[in-house]
PDB file of C-alpha atoms in Angstrom:
ATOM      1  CA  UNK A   1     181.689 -27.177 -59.608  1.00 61.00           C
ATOM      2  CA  UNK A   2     180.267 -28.391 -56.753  1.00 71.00           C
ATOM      3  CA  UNK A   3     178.325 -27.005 -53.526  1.00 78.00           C
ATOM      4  CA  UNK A   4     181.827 -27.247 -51.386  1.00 84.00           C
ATOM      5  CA  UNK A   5     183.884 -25.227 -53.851  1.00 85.00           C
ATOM      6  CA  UNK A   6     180.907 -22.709 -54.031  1.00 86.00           C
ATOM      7  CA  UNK A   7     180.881 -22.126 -50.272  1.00 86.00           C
ATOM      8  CA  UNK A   8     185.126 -21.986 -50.459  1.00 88.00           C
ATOM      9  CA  UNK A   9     184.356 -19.610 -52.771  1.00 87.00           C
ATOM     10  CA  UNK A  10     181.669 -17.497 -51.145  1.00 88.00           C
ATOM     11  CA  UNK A  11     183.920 -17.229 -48.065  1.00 88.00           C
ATOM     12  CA  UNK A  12     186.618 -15.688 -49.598  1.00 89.00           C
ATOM     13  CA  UNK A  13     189.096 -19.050 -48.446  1.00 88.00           C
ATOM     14  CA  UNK A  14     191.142 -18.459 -51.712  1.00 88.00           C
ATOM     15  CA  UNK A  15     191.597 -14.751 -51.954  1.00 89.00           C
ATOM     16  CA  UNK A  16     192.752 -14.764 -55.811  1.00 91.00           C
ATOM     17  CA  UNK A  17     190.294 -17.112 -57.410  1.00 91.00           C
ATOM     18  CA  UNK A  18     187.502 -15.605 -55.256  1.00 91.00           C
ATOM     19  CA  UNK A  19     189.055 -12.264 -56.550  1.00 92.00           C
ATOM     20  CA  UNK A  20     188.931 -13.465 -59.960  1.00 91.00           C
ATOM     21  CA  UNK A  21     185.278 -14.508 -60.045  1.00 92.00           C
ATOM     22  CA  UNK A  22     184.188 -11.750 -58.156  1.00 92.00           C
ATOM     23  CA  UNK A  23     185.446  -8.979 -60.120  1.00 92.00           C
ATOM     24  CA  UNK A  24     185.435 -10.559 -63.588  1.00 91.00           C
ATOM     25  CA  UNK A  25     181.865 -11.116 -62.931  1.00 92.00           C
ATOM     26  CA  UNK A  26     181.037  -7.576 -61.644  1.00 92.00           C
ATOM     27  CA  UNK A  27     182.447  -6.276 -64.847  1.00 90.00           C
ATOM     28  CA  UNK A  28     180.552  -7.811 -66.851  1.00 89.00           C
ATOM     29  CA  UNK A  29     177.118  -7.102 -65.099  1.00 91.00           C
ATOM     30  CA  UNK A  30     178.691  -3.283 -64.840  1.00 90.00           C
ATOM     31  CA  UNK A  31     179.477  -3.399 -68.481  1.00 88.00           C
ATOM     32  CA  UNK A  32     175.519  -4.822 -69.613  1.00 87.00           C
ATOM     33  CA  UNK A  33     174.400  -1.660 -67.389  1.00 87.00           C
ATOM     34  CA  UNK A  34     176.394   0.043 -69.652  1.00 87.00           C
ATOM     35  CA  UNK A  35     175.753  -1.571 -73.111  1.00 86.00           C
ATOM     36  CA  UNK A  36     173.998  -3.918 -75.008  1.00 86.00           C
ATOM     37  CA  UNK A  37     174.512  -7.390 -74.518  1.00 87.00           C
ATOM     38  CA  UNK A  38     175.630  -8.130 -78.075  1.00 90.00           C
ATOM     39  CA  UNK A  39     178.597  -4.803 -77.722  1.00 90.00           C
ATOM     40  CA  UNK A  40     179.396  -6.619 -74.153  1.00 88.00           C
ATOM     41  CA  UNK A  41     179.678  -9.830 -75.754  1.00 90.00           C
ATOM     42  CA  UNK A  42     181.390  -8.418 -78.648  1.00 92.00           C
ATOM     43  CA  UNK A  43     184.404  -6.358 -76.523  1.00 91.00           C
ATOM     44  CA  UNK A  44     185.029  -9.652 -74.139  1.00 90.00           C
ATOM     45  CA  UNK A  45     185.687 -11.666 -77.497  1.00 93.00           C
ATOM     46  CA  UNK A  46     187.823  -9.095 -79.113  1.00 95.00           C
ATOM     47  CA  UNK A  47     189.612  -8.969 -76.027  1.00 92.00           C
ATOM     48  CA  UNK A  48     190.030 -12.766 -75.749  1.00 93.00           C
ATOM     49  CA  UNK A  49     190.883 -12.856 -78.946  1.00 95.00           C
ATOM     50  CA  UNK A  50     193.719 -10.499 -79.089  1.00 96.00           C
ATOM     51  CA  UNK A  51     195.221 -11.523 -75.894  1.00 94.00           C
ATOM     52  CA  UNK A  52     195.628 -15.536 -77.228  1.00 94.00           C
ATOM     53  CA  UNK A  53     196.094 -14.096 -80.723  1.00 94.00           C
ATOM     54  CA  UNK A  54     199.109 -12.312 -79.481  1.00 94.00           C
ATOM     55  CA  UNK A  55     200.332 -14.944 -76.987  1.00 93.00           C
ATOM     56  CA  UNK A  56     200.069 -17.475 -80.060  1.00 92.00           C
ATOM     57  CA  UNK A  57     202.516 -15.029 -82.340  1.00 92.00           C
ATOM     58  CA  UNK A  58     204.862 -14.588 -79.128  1.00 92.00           C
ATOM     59  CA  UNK A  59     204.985 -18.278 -78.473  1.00 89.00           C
ATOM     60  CA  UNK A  60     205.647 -18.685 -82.394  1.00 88.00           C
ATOM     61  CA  UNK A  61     208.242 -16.503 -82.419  1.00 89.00           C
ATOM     62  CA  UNK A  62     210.394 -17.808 -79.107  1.00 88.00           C
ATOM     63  CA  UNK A  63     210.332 -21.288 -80.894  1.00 87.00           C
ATOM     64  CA  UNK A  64     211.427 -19.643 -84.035  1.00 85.00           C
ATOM     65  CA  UNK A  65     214.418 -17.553 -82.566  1.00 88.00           C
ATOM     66  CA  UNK A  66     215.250 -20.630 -79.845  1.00 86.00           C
ATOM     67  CA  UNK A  67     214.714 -23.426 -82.627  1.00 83.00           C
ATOM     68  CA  UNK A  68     212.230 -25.453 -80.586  1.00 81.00           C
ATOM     69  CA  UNK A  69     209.645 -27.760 -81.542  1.00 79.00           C
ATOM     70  CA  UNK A  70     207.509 -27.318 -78.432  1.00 78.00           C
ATOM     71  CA  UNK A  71     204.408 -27.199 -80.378  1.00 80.00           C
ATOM     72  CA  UNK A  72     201.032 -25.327 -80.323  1.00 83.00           C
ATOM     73  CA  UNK A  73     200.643 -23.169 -76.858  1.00 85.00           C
ATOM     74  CA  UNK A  74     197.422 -23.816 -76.499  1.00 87.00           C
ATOM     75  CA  UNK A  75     197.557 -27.732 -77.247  1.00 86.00           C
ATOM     76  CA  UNK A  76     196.242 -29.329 -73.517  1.00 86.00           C
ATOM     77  CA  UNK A  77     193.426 -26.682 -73.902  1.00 86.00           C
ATOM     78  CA  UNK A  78     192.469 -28.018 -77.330  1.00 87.00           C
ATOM     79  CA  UNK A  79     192.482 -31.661 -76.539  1.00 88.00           C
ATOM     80  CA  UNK A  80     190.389 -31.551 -73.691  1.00 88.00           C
ATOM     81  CA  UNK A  81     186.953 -32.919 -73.825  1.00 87.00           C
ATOM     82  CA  UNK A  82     184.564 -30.499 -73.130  1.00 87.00           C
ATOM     83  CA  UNK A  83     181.180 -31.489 -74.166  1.00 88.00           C
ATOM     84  CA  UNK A  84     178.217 -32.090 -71.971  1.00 88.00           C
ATOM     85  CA  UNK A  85     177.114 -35.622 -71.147  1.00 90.00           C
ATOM     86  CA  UNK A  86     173.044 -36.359 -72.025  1.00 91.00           C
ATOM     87  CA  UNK A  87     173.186 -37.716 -68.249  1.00 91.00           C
ATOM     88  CA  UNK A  88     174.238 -34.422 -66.811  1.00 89.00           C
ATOM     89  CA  UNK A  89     171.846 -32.529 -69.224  1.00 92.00           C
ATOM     90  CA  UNK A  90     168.573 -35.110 -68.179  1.00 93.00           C
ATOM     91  CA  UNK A  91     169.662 -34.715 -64.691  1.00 91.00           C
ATOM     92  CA  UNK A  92     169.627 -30.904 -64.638  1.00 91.00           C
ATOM     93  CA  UNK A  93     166.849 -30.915 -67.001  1.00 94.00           C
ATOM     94  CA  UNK A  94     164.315 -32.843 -64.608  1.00 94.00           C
ATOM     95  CA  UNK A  95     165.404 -31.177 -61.901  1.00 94.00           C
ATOM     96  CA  UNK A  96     164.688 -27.367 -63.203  1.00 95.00           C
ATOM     97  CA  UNK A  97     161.431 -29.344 -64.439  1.00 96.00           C
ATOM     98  CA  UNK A  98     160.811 -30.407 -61.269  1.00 96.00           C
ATOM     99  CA  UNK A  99     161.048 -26.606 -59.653  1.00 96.00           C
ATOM    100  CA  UNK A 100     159.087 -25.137 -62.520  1.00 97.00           C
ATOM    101  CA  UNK A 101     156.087 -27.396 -61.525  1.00 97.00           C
ATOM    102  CA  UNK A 102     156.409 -26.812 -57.824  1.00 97.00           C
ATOM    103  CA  UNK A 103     156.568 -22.684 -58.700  1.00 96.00           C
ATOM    104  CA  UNK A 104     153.625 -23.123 -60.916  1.00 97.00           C
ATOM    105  CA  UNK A 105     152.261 -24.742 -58.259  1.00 97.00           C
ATOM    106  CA  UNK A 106     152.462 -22.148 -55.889  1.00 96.00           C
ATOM    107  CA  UNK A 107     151.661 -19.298 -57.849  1.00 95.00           C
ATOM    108  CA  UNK A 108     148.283 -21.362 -58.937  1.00 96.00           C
ATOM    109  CA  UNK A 109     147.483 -21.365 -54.850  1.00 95.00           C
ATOM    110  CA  UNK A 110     148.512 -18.054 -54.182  1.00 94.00           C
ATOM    111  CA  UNK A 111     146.700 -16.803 -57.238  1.00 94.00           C
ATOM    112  CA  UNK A 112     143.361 -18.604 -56.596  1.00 94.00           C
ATOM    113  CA  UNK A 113     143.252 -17.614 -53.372  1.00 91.00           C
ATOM    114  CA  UNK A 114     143.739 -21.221 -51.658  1.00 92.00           C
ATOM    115  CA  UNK A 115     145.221 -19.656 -48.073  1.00 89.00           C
ATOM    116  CA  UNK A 116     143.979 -15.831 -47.653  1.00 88.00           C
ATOM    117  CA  UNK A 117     146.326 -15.202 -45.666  1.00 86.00           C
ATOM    118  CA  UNK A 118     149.181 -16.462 -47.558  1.00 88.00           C
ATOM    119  CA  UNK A 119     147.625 -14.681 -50.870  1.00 91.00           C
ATOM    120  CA  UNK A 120     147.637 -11.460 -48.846  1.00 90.00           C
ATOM    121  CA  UNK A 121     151.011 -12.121 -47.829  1.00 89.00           C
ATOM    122  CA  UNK A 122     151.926 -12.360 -51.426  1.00 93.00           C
ATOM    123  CA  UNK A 123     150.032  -9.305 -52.431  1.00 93.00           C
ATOM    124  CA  UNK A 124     151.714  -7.341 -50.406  1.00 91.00           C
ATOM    125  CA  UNK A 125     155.232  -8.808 -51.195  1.00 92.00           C
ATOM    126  CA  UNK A 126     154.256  -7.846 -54.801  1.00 93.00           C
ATOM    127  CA  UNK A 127     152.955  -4.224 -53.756  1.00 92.00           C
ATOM    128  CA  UNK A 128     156.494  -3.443 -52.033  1.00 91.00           C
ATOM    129  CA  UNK A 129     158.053  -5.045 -55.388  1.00 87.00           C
ATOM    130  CA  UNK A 130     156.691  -2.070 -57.352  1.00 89.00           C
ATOM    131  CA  UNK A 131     158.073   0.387 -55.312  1.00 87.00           C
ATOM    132  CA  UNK A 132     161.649  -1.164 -55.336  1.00 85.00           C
ATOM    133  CA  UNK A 133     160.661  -1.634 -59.113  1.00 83.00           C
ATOM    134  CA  UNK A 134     160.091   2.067 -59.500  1.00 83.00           C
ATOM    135  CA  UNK A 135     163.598   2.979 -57.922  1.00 85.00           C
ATOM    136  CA  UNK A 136     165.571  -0.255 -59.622  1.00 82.00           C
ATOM    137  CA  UNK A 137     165.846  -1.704 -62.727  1.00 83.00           C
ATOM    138  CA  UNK A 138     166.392  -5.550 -62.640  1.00 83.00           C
ATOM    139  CA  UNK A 139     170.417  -5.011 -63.508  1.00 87.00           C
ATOM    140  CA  UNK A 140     170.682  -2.855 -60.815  1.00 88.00           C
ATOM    141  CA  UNK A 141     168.916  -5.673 -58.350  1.00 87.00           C
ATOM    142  CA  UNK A 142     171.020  -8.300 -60.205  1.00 90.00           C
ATOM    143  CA  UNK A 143     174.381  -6.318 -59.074  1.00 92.00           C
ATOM    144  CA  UNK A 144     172.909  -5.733 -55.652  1.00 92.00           C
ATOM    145  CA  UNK A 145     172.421  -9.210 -55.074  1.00 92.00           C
ATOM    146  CA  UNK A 146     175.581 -10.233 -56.421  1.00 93.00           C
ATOM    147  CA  UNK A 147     177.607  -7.866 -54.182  1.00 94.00           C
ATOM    148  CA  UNK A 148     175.504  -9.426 -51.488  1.00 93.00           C
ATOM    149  CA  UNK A 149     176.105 -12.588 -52.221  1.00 93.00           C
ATOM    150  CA  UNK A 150     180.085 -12.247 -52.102  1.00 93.00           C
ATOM    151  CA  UNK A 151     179.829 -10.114 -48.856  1.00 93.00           C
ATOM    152  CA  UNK A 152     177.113 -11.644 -46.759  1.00 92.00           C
ATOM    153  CA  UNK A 153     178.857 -14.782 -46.228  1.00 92.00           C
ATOM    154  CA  UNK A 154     182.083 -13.215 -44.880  1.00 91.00           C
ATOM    155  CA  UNK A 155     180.102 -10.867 -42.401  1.00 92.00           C
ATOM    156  CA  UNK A 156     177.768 -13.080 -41.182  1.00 92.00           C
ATOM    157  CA  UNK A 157     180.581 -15.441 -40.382  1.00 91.00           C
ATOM    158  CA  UNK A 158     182.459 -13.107 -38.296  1.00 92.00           C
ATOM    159  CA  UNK A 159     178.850 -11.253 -36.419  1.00 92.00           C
ATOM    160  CA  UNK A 160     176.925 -14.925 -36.281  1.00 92.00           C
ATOM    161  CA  UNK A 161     176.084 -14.139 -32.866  1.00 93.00           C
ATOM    162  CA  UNK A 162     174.399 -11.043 -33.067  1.00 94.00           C
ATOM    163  CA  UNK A 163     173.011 -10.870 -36.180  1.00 93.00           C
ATOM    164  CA  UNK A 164     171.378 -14.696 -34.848  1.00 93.00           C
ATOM    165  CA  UNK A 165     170.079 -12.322 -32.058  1.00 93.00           C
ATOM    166  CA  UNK A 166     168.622  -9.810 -33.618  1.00 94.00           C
ATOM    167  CA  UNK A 167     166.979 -11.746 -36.504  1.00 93.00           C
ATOM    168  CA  UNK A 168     165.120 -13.690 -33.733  1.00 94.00           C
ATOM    169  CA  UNK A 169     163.808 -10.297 -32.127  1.00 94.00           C
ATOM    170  CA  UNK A 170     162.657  -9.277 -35.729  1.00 93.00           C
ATOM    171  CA  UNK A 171     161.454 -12.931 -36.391  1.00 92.00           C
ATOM    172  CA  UNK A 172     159.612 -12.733 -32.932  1.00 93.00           C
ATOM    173  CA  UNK A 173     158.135  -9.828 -33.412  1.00 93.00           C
ATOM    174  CA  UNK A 174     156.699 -10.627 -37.201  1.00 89.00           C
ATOM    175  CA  UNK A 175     155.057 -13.928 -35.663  1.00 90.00           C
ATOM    176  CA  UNK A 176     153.384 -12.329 -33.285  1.00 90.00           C
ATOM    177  CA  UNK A 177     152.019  -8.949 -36.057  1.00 88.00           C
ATOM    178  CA  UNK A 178     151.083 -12.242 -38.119  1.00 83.00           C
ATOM    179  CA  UNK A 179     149.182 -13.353 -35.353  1.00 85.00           C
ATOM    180  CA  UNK A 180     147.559 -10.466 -34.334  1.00 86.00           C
ATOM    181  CA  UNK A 181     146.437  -9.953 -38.212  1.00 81.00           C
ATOM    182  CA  UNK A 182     145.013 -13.478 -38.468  1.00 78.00           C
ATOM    183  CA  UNK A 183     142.853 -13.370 -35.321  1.00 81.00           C
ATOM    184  CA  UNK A 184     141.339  -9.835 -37.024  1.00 81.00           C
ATOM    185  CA  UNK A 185     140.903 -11.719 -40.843  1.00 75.00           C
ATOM    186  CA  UNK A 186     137.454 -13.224 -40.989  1.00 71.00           C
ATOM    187  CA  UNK A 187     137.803 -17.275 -42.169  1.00 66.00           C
ATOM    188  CA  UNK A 188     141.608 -16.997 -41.864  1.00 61.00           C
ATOM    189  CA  UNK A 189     143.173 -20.034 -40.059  1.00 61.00           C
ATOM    190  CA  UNK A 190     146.552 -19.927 -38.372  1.00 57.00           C
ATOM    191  CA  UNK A 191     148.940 -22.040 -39.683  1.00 58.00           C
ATOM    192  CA  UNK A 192     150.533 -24.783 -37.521  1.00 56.00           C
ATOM    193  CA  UNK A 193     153.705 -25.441 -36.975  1.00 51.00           C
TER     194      UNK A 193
END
């Protein structure tokens, strides 16, 4: 799938295969909140199962009763070719690889303290973390974010202008607390732009 059938299907442009995706996939984060990951897998596959199990037997039957030779229901499935191609693997491989490094990377500066002020900045990003930690488990986040992800493309394309507005006031306004703690931090530089 690529990046222009994500976006179709972030912005809702086909109602029932966004639907689809959307729901099927909320289920199945509501259902690991729920149980374990082995009864979640478990349930899904029994309920594959019985659904092509019984279409199989119905499909069986029809060309019994109508004397047809149409063949197995599921044939075009079965002959497809769905293995992954070592290109497509190295390709996705490096470029995870790649990211890994450049996070490591980061977290190495941020750690050892190579900006202050970007090493406070992460401190306190990490500080709020264990307060939303203490009211949210990660599922929970994960289910957040996923609603979010399905909704905040739709809204911000119908309020673009003022949400554009009012995340420059905000964005304004955090420069200029940035600056204000930077000129106050002993040996901190601000950054240029």
């Amino acid at each position: 799938m690529d990046s222009k059938h994500v976006v179709e299907l972030l912005h809702w442009r086909d109602l029932q295969r966004t639907g689809v995706c959307f729901g099927a996939s909320l289920f199945l984060l509501l259902s690991l909140s729920v149980c374990s990951i082995v009864s979640v897998i478990a349930y899904i596959s029994l309920a594959l199962l019985s659904v092509t199990i019984s279409f199989r037997i119905y499909k069986g039957i029809i060309q019994a009763v109508q004397k047809s030779e149409d063949g197995h229901p599921f044939k075009m499935y079965l002959e497809q070719d769905i293995a992954i191609s070592s290109d497509l693997v190295h390709k996705y491989s490096e470029l995870a690889l790649a990211r890994f490094n450049t996070l490591v990377k980061e977290l190495r500066r941020l750690f050892l303290v190579e900006d202050l002020v970007d090493s406070l900045k992460f401190a306190v990003l990490m500080w709020l973390l264990t307060y939303v930690g203490g009211l949210f488990n990660g599922l929970t986040l994960i289910i957040i974010a996923h609603i979010a992800v399905f909704t905040w493309p739709v809204v911000y394309e119908k309020h673009q202008v003022q949400i554009d507005h009012y995340y420059e006031l905000v964005n304004n306004q955090v420069k200029d607390v940035m600056k204000k703690i930077q000129a106050k931090i002993p040996g901190a530089k601000p950054k240029t732009e």
